[in-house]
Amino acid sequence: CRQAAREEWVMLRRNVLGLLAVTAASATPAAAQSDDWAKVVEAAKKEGKLVIYTASTGSPFHKTVVKSFEQKYGISVEMLEARASEIRERVRVEQAAGRFLGDIHHNGSTTTWLMMRDGNFQPHGPIPNIATIVPPYEADDFRVPAEVISYGLMINRNLVKPGEEPKSWKDILDPRWTGKILSDDYRALGGGAVFFVVMHDTFGKEFLEKLATQKPAFSRDIQNSERRVARGEYPLYLPFSLQDYNNLKGLPVKPIVPLEGRPYVRFDLTVLKNAPHANAARLFIDHYLEPESQLVFANAGYNPVVKGVVEKTIEEIRVLLATKALGTTVPERQDAMLELAKQIFK
């Protein structure tokens, strides 16, 4: 009995030691990651500055997130706002001349893809909050999703009765809407082109050919188009950017996301090649993915890219953001799809 008890005690001791060893081994990588990130934060504070090139012009929401970053870390931020193509050209000229001035690039996914192909970025390195990103959005070694512009449609509530509201994207093919649809132009880059591609991929070319028989009126002046629907010139406008809803409150309009879901465009954050403040750039991307930062954009009508944020948005926008992400554009097919749009909508 004594021998059996001794053997049992030895086995128990081995199991406990083994468990402790496994626990210590599993804890070591996490501790190392924490130590490494602490070094990034310290290095970023020593750099003391960050330069951001953004294609989101005039957005107060980005300024809110930038200000919170400055206050939290004591790092000053210089932000250049310009159109997507202007940002791309500026980076090209600077890097060709060997002048590496910018740290962060913030732009739509198509321009970001083109610039990545041109070699304008460097890998961002480990960033803790990337782990909180939710599908269908995902990061790679260069690109980190920032926020999402989502599209639905908009109706004039005085002209469209509740029972007539489109519930499916297919409902816009109803003859009642012939000559009554105002739309962003599908034949040029923008929300209209995004809508065209996603409808093509979801319903096929036949859907778009039927839509052409509805004789939609095209306009490239988005803000004016939304106001025209609000004034009652047209009962329906598409695609409607959900981020514009806050600008139309008090007007007789209603945004709708059809049951199939919402076309969307992703904005990305990248670190520019030879960034002079690379640690501050990584720290800013991590800060941008914090729930508090993402909530700023979500309440403004942008879809957040991290978990647990949509549920915290104000109720009237939450029902729109909680809808399914239907699809987006693919940069490689951009020219071919624009040409197809010109053939169908002559």
GROMACS .gro file of C-alpha atoms in nm:
model
  346
    1CYS     CA    1   0.000   0.000   0.000
    2ARG     CA    2   0.281   0.231   0.089
    3GLN     CA    3   0.445   0.159  -0.248
    4ALA     CA    4   0.121   0.225  -0.434
    5ALA     CA    5   0.065   0.550  -0.246
    6ARG     CA    6   0.420   0.662  -0.323
    7GLU     CA    7   0.378   0.589  -0.694
    8GLU     CA    8   0.047   0.778  -0.696
    9TRP     CA    9   0.213   1.079  -0.528
   10VAL     CA   10   0.499   1.075  -0.784
   11MET     CA   11   0.252   1.067  -1.075
   12LEU     CA   12   0.049   1.352  -0.923
   13ARG     CA   13   0.365   1.558  -0.875
   14ARG     CA   14   0.468   1.501  -1.238
   15ASN     CA   15   0.123   1.604  -1.363
   16VAL     CA   16   0.124   1.924  -1.157
   17LEU     CA   17   0.475   2.017  -1.271
   18GLY     CA   18   0.379   1.944  -1.629
   19LEU     CA   19   0.070   2.162  -1.603
   20LEU     CA   20   0.273   2.446  -1.455
   21ALA     CA   21   0.527   2.416  -1.734
   22VAL     CA   22   0.257   2.430  -2.001
   23THR     CA   23   0.093   2.728  -1.833
   24ALA     CA   24   0.424   2.912  -1.809
   25ALA     CA   25   0.508   2.835  -2.171
   26SER     CA   26   0.169   2.957  -2.295
   27ALA     CA   27   0.196   3.276  -2.090
   28THR     CA   28   0.542   3.363  -2.218
   29PRO     CA   29   0.441   3.466  -2.574
   30ALA     CA   30   0.163   3.689  -2.442
   31ALA     CA   31   0.400   3.854  -2.198
   32ALA     CA   32   0.657   3.899  -2.472
   33GLN     CA   33   0.397   4.057  -2.701
   34SER     CA   34   0.294   4.293  -2.422
   35ASP     CA   35   0.655   4.391  -2.364
   36ASP     CA   36   0.712   4.442  -2.738
   37TRP     CA   37   0.405   4.666  -2.770
   38ALA     CA   38   0.512   4.868  -2.468
   39LYS     CA   39   0.837   4.934  -2.653
   40VAL     CA   40   0.641   5.048  -2.960
   41VAL     CA   41   0.439   5.290  -2.747
   42GLU     CA   42   0.755   5.426  -2.584
   43ALA     CA   43   0.929   5.467  -2.920
   44ALA     CA   44   0.621   5.639  -3.067
   45LYS     CA   45   0.618   5.891  -2.783
   46LYS     CA   46   0.984   5.964  -2.845
   47GLU     CA   47   0.912   6.024  -3.214
   48GLY     CA   48   0.653   6.274  -3.093
   49LYS     CA   49   0.492   6.338  -3.431
   50LEU     CA   50   0.273   6.173  -3.693
   51VAL     CA   51   0.191   6.282  -4.051
   52ILE     CA   52  -0.132   6.151  -4.203
   53TYR     CA   53  -0.236   6.174  -4.568
   54THR     CA   54  -0.613   6.121  -4.590
   55ALA     CA   55  -0.865   6.121  -4.874
   56SER     CA   56  -1.150   6.182  -4.629
   57THR     CA   57  -1.179   6.556  -4.675
   58GLY     CA   58  -1.359   6.780  -4.431
   59SER     CA   59  -1.460   6.499  -4.194
   60PRO     CA   60  -1.508   6.615  -3.834
   61PHE     CA   61  -1.506   6.254  -3.718
   62HIS     CA   62  -1.147   6.193  -3.819
   63LYS     CA   63  -1.047   6.509  -3.638
   64THR     CA   64  -1.220   6.377  -3.325
   65VAL     CA   65  -1.021   6.053  -3.336
   66VAL     CA   66  -0.697   6.238  -3.413
   67LYS     CA   67  -0.753   6.471  -3.119
   68SER     CA   68  -0.815   6.181  -2.881
   69PHE     CA   69  -0.491   6.019  -3.002
   70GLU     CA   70  -0.297   6.339  -2.938
   71GLN     CA   71  -0.443   6.374  -2.589
   72LYS     CA   72  -0.384   6.011  -2.496
   73TYR     CA   73  -0.024   5.980  -2.614
   74GLY     CA   74   0.107   6.336  -2.635
   75ILE     CA   75   0.198   6.289  -3.002
   76SER     CA   76   0.122   6.579  -3.237
   77VAL     CA   77  -0.054   6.496  -3.563
   78GLU     CA   78  -0.021   6.679  -3.893
   79MET     CA   79  -0.301   6.588  -4.133
   80LEU     CA   80  -0.314   6.654  -4.508
   81GLU     CA   81  -0.658   6.619  -4.668
   82ALA     CA   82  -0.697   6.583  -5.046
   83ARG     CA   83  -0.882   6.383  -5.311
   84ALA     CA   84  -0.781   6.019  -5.351
   85SER     CA   85  -0.600   6.076  -5.681
   86GLU     CA   86  -0.421   6.382  -5.543
   87ILE     CA   87  -0.294   6.185  -5.244
   88ARG     CA   88  -0.168   5.912  -5.473
   89GLU     CA   89   0.017   6.160  -5.695
   90ARG     CA   90   0.172   6.340  -5.398
   91VAL     CA   91   0.309   6.015  -5.257
   92ARG     CA   92   0.443   5.913  -5.599
   93VAL     CA   93   0.628   6.241  -5.648
   94GLU     CA   94   0.768   6.248  -5.294
   95GLN     CA   95   0.892   5.892  -5.299
   96ALA     CA   96   1.039   5.924  -5.649
   97ALA     CA   97   1.239   6.221  -5.520
   98GLY     CA   98   1.352   6.027  -5.214
   99ARG     CA   99   1.151   6.251  -4.983
  100PHE     CA  100   0.967   6.035  -4.731
  101LEU     CA  101   0.747   6.277  -4.539
  102GLY     CA  102   0.422   6.095  -4.467
  103ASP     CA  103   0.362   5.818  -4.216
  104ILE     CA  104  -0.002   5.707  -4.254
  105HIS     CA  105  -0.204   5.675  -4.571
  106HIS     CA  106  -0.586   5.669  -4.532
  107ASN     CA  107  -0.780   5.608  -4.850
  108GLY     CA  108  -1.040   5.396  -5.026
  109SER     CA  109  -0.957   5.033  -5.099
  110THR     CA  110  -0.919   5.081  -5.476
  111THR     CA  111  -0.663   5.362  -5.453
  112THR     CA  112  -0.490   5.175  -5.172
  113TRP     CA  113  -0.466   4.865  -5.394
  114LEU     CA  114  -0.318   5.069  -5.678
  115MET     CA  115  -0.061   5.227  -5.448
  116MET     CA  116   0.031   4.893  -5.296
  117ARG     CA  117   0.094   4.764  -5.647
  118ASP     CA  118   0.320   5.066  -5.702
  119GLY     CA  119   0.522   4.981  -5.390
  120ASN     CA  120   0.427   5.288  -5.186
  121PHE     CA  121   0.382   5.108  -4.851
  122GLN     CA  122   0.579   4.909  -4.599
  123PRO     CA  123   0.450   4.626  -4.375
  124HIS     CA  124   0.285   4.767  -4.065
  125GLY     CA  125   0.408   4.501  -3.823
  126PRO     CA  126   0.212   4.352  -3.529
  127ILE     CA  127  -0.078   4.567  -3.407
  128PRO     CA  128  -0.282   4.430  -3.113
  129ASN     CA  129  -0.630   4.552  -3.212
  130ILE     CA  130  -0.613   4.386  -3.552
  131ALA     CA  131  -0.734   4.077  -3.365
  132THR     CA  132  -1.071   4.250  -3.304
  133ILE     CA  133  -1.155   4.302  -3.674
  134VAL     CA  134  -1.471   4.118  -3.783
  135PRO     CA  135  -1.551   3.950  -4.120
  136PRO     CA  136  -1.594   4.026  -4.402
  137TYR     CA  137  -1.329   4.288  -4.324
  138GLU     CA  138  -0.973   4.168  -4.274
  139ALA     CA  139  -0.621   4.302  -4.255
  140ASP     CA  140  -0.310   4.182  -4.435
  141ASP     CA  141   0.059   4.268  -4.389
  142PHE     CA  142   0.010   4.612  -4.548
  143ARG     CA  143  -0.359   4.710  -4.527
  144VAL     CA  144  -0.575   4.753  -4.219
  145PRO     CA  145  -0.949   4.825  -4.261
  146ALA     CA  146  -1.040   5.158  -4.102
  147GLU     CA  147  -1.413   5.218  -4.156
  148VAL     CA  148  -1.673   5.127  -4.417
  149ILE     CA  149  -1.901   5.339  -4.634
  150SER     CA  150  -2.224   5.141  -4.680
  151TYR     CA  151  -2.499   5.198  -4.933
  152GLY     CA  152  -2.874   5.150  -4.932
  153LEU     CA  153  -3.142   5.353  -5.102
  154MET     CA  154  -3.339   5.659  -4.997
  155ILE     CA  155  -3.707   5.740  -5.044
  156ASN     CA  156  -3.917   6.053  -5.007
  157ARG     CA  157  -4.169   5.963  -4.737
  158ASN     CA  158  -4.432   6.196  -4.882
  159LEU     CA  159  -4.419   6.024  -5.220
  160VAL     CA  160  -4.372   5.660  -5.120
  161LYS     CA  161  -4.637   5.498  -4.903
  162PRO     CA  162  -4.517   5.250  -4.636
  163GLY     CA  163  -4.664   4.956  -4.826
  164GLU     CA  164  -4.480   5.061  -5.143
  165GLU     CA  165  -4.135   5.092  -4.991
  166PRO     CA  166  -3.877   4.870  -5.167
  167LYS     CA  167  -3.788   4.577  -4.943
  168SER     CA  168  -3.561   4.397  -5.189
  169TRP     CA  169  -3.322   4.540  -5.442
  170LYS     CA  170  -3.536   4.361  -5.701
  171ASP     CA  171  -3.829   4.584  -5.606
  172ILE     CA  172  -3.672   4.880  -5.785
  173LEU     CA  173  -3.750   4.695  -6.110
  174ASP     CA  174  -4.124   4.739  -6.046
  175PRO     CA  175  -4.280   4.938  -6.336
  176ARG     CA  176  -4.413   5.192  -6.081
  177TRP     CA  177  -4.056   5.331  -6.057
  178THR     CA  178  -4.006   5.381  -6.430
  179GLY     CA  179  -3.868   5.731  -6.481
  180LYS     CA  180  -3.880   5.796  -6.106
  181ILE     CA  181  -3.532   5.685  -5.996
  182LEU     CA  182  -3.252   5.935  -5.944
  183SER     CA  183  -2.914   5.764  -5.928
  184ASP     CA  184  -2.545   5.825  -5.896
  185ASP     CA  185  -2.386   5.755  -6.235
  186TYR     CA  186  -2.285   5.389  -6.274
  187ARG     CA  187  -2.046   5.480  -6.558
  188ALA     CA  188  -1.803   5.676  -6.339
  189LEU     CA  189  -1.608   5.593  -6.025
  190GLY     CA  190  -1.810   5.646  -5.708
  191GLY     CA  191  -2.106   5.500  -5.526
  192GLY     CA  192  -2.291   5.434  -5.851
  193ALA     CA  193  -2.009   5.216  -5.982
  194VAL     CA  194  -1.998   5.025  -5.653
  195PHE     CA  195  -2.373   4.964  -5.674
  196PHE     CA  196  -2.341   4.848  -6.036
  197VAL     CA  197  -2.070   4.592  -5.957
  198VAL     CA  198  -2.246   4.449  -5.650
  199MET     CA  199  -2.581   4.422  -5.829
  200HIS     CA  200  -2.405   4.249  -6.120
  201ASP     CA  201  -2.235   4.001  -5.890
  202THR     CA  202  -2.551   3.939  -5.686
  203PHE     CA  203  -2.825   3.926  -5.950
  204GLY     CA  204  -2.642   3.909  -6.283
  205LYS     CA  205  -2.629   4.119  -6.597
  206GLU     CA  206  -3.000   4.067  -6.666
  207PHE     CA  207  -3.091   4.261  -6.352
  208LEU     CA  208  -2.894   4.562  -6.475
  209GLU     CA  209  -3.045   4.541  -6.823
  210LYS     CA  210  -3.393   4.548  -6.667
  211LEU     CA  211  -3.286   4.841  -6.451
  212ALA     CA  212  -3.185   5.028  -6.766
  213THR     CA  213  -3.547   5.000  -6.891
  214GLN     CA  214  -3.651   5.190  -6.577
  215LYS     CA  215  -3.473   5.490  -6.729
  216PRO     CA  216  -3.292   5.611  -6.414
  217ALA     CA  217  -3.178   5.973  -6.424
  218PHE     CA  218  -2.805   6.009  -6.356
  219SER     CA  219  -2.631   6.277  -6.157
  220ARG     CA  220  -2.278   6.299  -6.014
  221ASP     CA  221  -2.368   6.571  -5.763
  222ILE     CA  222  -2.449   6.350  -5.466
  223GLN     CA  223  -2.548   6.613  -5.213
  224ASN     CA  224  -2.771   6.794  -5.459
  225SER     CA  225  -2.930   6.464  -5.565
  226GLU     CA  226  -3.023   6.383  -5.206
  227ARG     CA  227  -3.177   6.728  -5.167
  228ARG     CA  228  -3.372   6.687  -5.490
  229VAL     CA  229  -3.534   6.372  -5.353
  230ALA     CA  230  -3.603   6.551  -5.024
  231ARG     CA  231  -3.777   6.830  -5.223
  232GLY     CA  232  -3.991   6.573  -5.403
  233GLU     CA  233  -3.841   6.586  -5.753
  234TYR     CA  234  -3.793   6.208  -5.738
  235PRO     CA  235  -3.935   5.953  -5.497
  236LEU     CA  236  -3.626   5.731  -5.491
  237TYR     CA  237  -3.248   5.780  -5.491
  238LEU     CA  238  -2.975   5.517  -5.506
  239PRO     CA  239  -2.727   5.420  -5.395
  240PHE     CA  240  -2.763   5.623  -5.078
  241SER     CA  241  -2.458   5.649  -4.852
  242LEU     CA  242  -2.566   5.583  -4.494
  243GLN     CA  243  -2.310   5.833  -4.368
  244ASP     CA  244  -2.518   6.111  -4.527
  245TYR     CA  245  -2.823   6.037  -4.315
  246ASN     CA  246  -2.721   6.268  -4.031
  247ASN     CA  247  -2.710   6.558  -4.279
  248LEU     CA  248  -3.073   6.503  -4.382
  249LYS     CA  249  -3.244   6.480  -4.045
  250GLY     CA  250  -3.568   6.674  -4.032
  251LEU     CA  251  -3.634   6.625  -4.404
  252PRO     CA  252  -3.905   6.391  -4.537
  253VAL     CA  253  -3.664   6.115  -4.634
  254LYS     CA  254  -3.601   5.759  -4.517
  255PRO     CA  255  -3.294   5.540  -4.571
  256ILE     CA  256  -3.357   5.172  -4.646
  257VAL     CA  257  -3.118   4.878  -4.660
  258PRO     CA  258  -3.291   4.607  -4.868
  259LEU     CA  259  -3.309   4.255  -4.729
  260GLU     CA  260  -3.021   4.122  -4.943
  261GLY     CA  261  -2.782   4.364  -4.774
  262ARG     CA  262  -2.569   4.670  -4.843
  263PRO     CA  263  -2.299   4.731  -5.103
  264TYR     CA  264  -1.996   4.883  -4.933
  265VAL     CA  265  -1.656   5.043  -4.983
  266ARG     CA  266  -1.376   4.994  -4.735
  267PHE     CA  267  -1.132   5.264  -4.629
  268ASP     CA  268  -0.787   5.137  -4.537
  269LEU     CA  269  -0.497   5.251  -4.322
  270THR     CA  270  -0.143   5.178  -4.440
  271VAL     CA  271   0.208   5.279  -4.337
  272LEU     CA  272   0.391   5.468  -4.610
  273LYS     CA  273   0.729   5.340  -4.724
  274ASN     CA  274   1.022   5.464  -4.511
  275ALA     CA  275   0.779   5.638  -4.275
  276PRO     CA  276   0.983   5.873  -4.051
  277HIS     CA  277   0.753   5.800  -3.755
  278ALA     CA  278   0.677   5.431  -3.808
  279ASN     CA  279   0.611   5.352  -3.442
  280ALA     CA  280   0.366   5.640  -3.409
  281ALA     CA  281   0.197   5.512  -3.726
  282ARG     CA  282   0.145   5.166  -3.575
  283LEU     CA  283   0.019   5.318  -3.252
  284PHE     CA  284  -0.228   5.536  -3.440
  285ILE     CA  285  -0.368   5.238  -3.633
  286ASP     CA  286  -0.418   5.053  -3.306
  287HIS     CA  287  -0.591   5.360  -3.160
  288TYR     CA  288  -0.814   5.387  -3.468
  289LEU     CA  289  -0.936   5.032  -3.404
  290GLU     CA  290  -1.025   5.101  -3.041
  291PRO     CA  291  -1.402   5.063  -2.979
  292GLU     CA  292  -1.425   5.428  -2.867
  293SER     CA  293  -1.273   5.547  -3.195
  294GLN     CA  294  -1.486   5.314  -3.407
  295LEU     CA  295  -1.801   5.429  -3.225
  296VAL     CA  296  -1.733   5.786  -3.340
  297PHE     CA  297  -1.756   5.668  -3.701
  298ALA     CA  298  -2.046   5.430  -3.638
  299ASN     CA  299  -2.267   5.704  -3.493
  300ALA     CA  300  -2.184   5.907  -3.803
  301GLY     CA  301  -2.320   5.632  -4.029
  302TYR     CA  302  -2.001   5.444  -4.116
  303ASN     CA  303  -1.990   5.071  -4.052
  304PRO     CA  304  -1.728   4.988  -3.789
  305VAL     CA  305  -1.477   4.712  -3.861
  306VAL     CA  306  -1.430   4.575  -3.507
  307LYS     CA  307  -1.659   4.367  -3.289
  308GLY     CA  308  -1.894   4.501  -3.026
  309VAL     CA  309  -1.944   4.850  -3.170
  310VAL     CA  310  -2.263   4.834  -3.380
  311GLU     CA  311  -2.455   4.733  -3.068
  312LYS     CA  312  -2.354   5.059  -2.899
  313THR     CA  313  -2.458   5.299  -3.175
  314ILE     CA  314  -2.759   5.527  -3.153
  315GLU     CA  315  -3.078   5.332  -3.227
  316GLU     CA  316  -3.185   5.504  -3.550
  317ILE     CA  317  -2.854   5.425  -3.721
  318ARG     CA  318  -2.801   5.086  -3.554
  319VAL     CA  319  -3.079   4.916  -3.755
  320LEU     CA  320  -2.904   5.021  -4.076
  321LEU     CA  321  -2.549   4.926  -3.974
  322ALA     CA  322  -2.656   4.587  -3.837
  323THR     CA  323  -2.754   4.470  -4.187
  324LYS     CA  324  -2.563   4.220  -4.399
  325ALA     CA  325  -2.257   4.333  -4.598
  326LEU     CA  326  -2.362   4.231  -4.950
  327GLY     CA  327  -2.045   4.297  -5.148
  328THR     CA  328  -1.791   4.547  -5.273
  329THR     CA  329  -1.579   4.630  -5.576
  330VAL     CA  330  -1.269   4.447  -5.695
  331PRO     CA  331  -0.999   4.685  -5.827
  332GLU     CA  332  -0.880   4.442  -6.094
  333ARG     CA  333  -1.223   4.448  -6.260
  334GLN     CA  334  -1.279   4.823  -6.232
  335ASP     CA  335  -1.219   4.921  -6.596
  336ALA     CA  336  -1.412   4.626  -6.738
  337MET     CA  337  -1.715   4.698  -6.520
  338LEU     CA  338  -1.716   5.068  -6.606
  339GLU     CA  339  -1.715   4.972  -6.974
  340LEU     CA  340  -2.005   4.732  -6.919
  341ALA     CA  341  -2.201   5.007  -6.744
  342LYS     CA  342  -2.149   5.234  -7.047
  343GLN     CA  343  -2.281   4.960  -7.276
  344ILE     CA  344  -2.595   4.895  -7.071
  345PHE     CA  345  -2.674   5.255  -6.971
  346LYS     CA  346  -2.615   5.449  -7.290
   0.00000   0.00000   0.00000
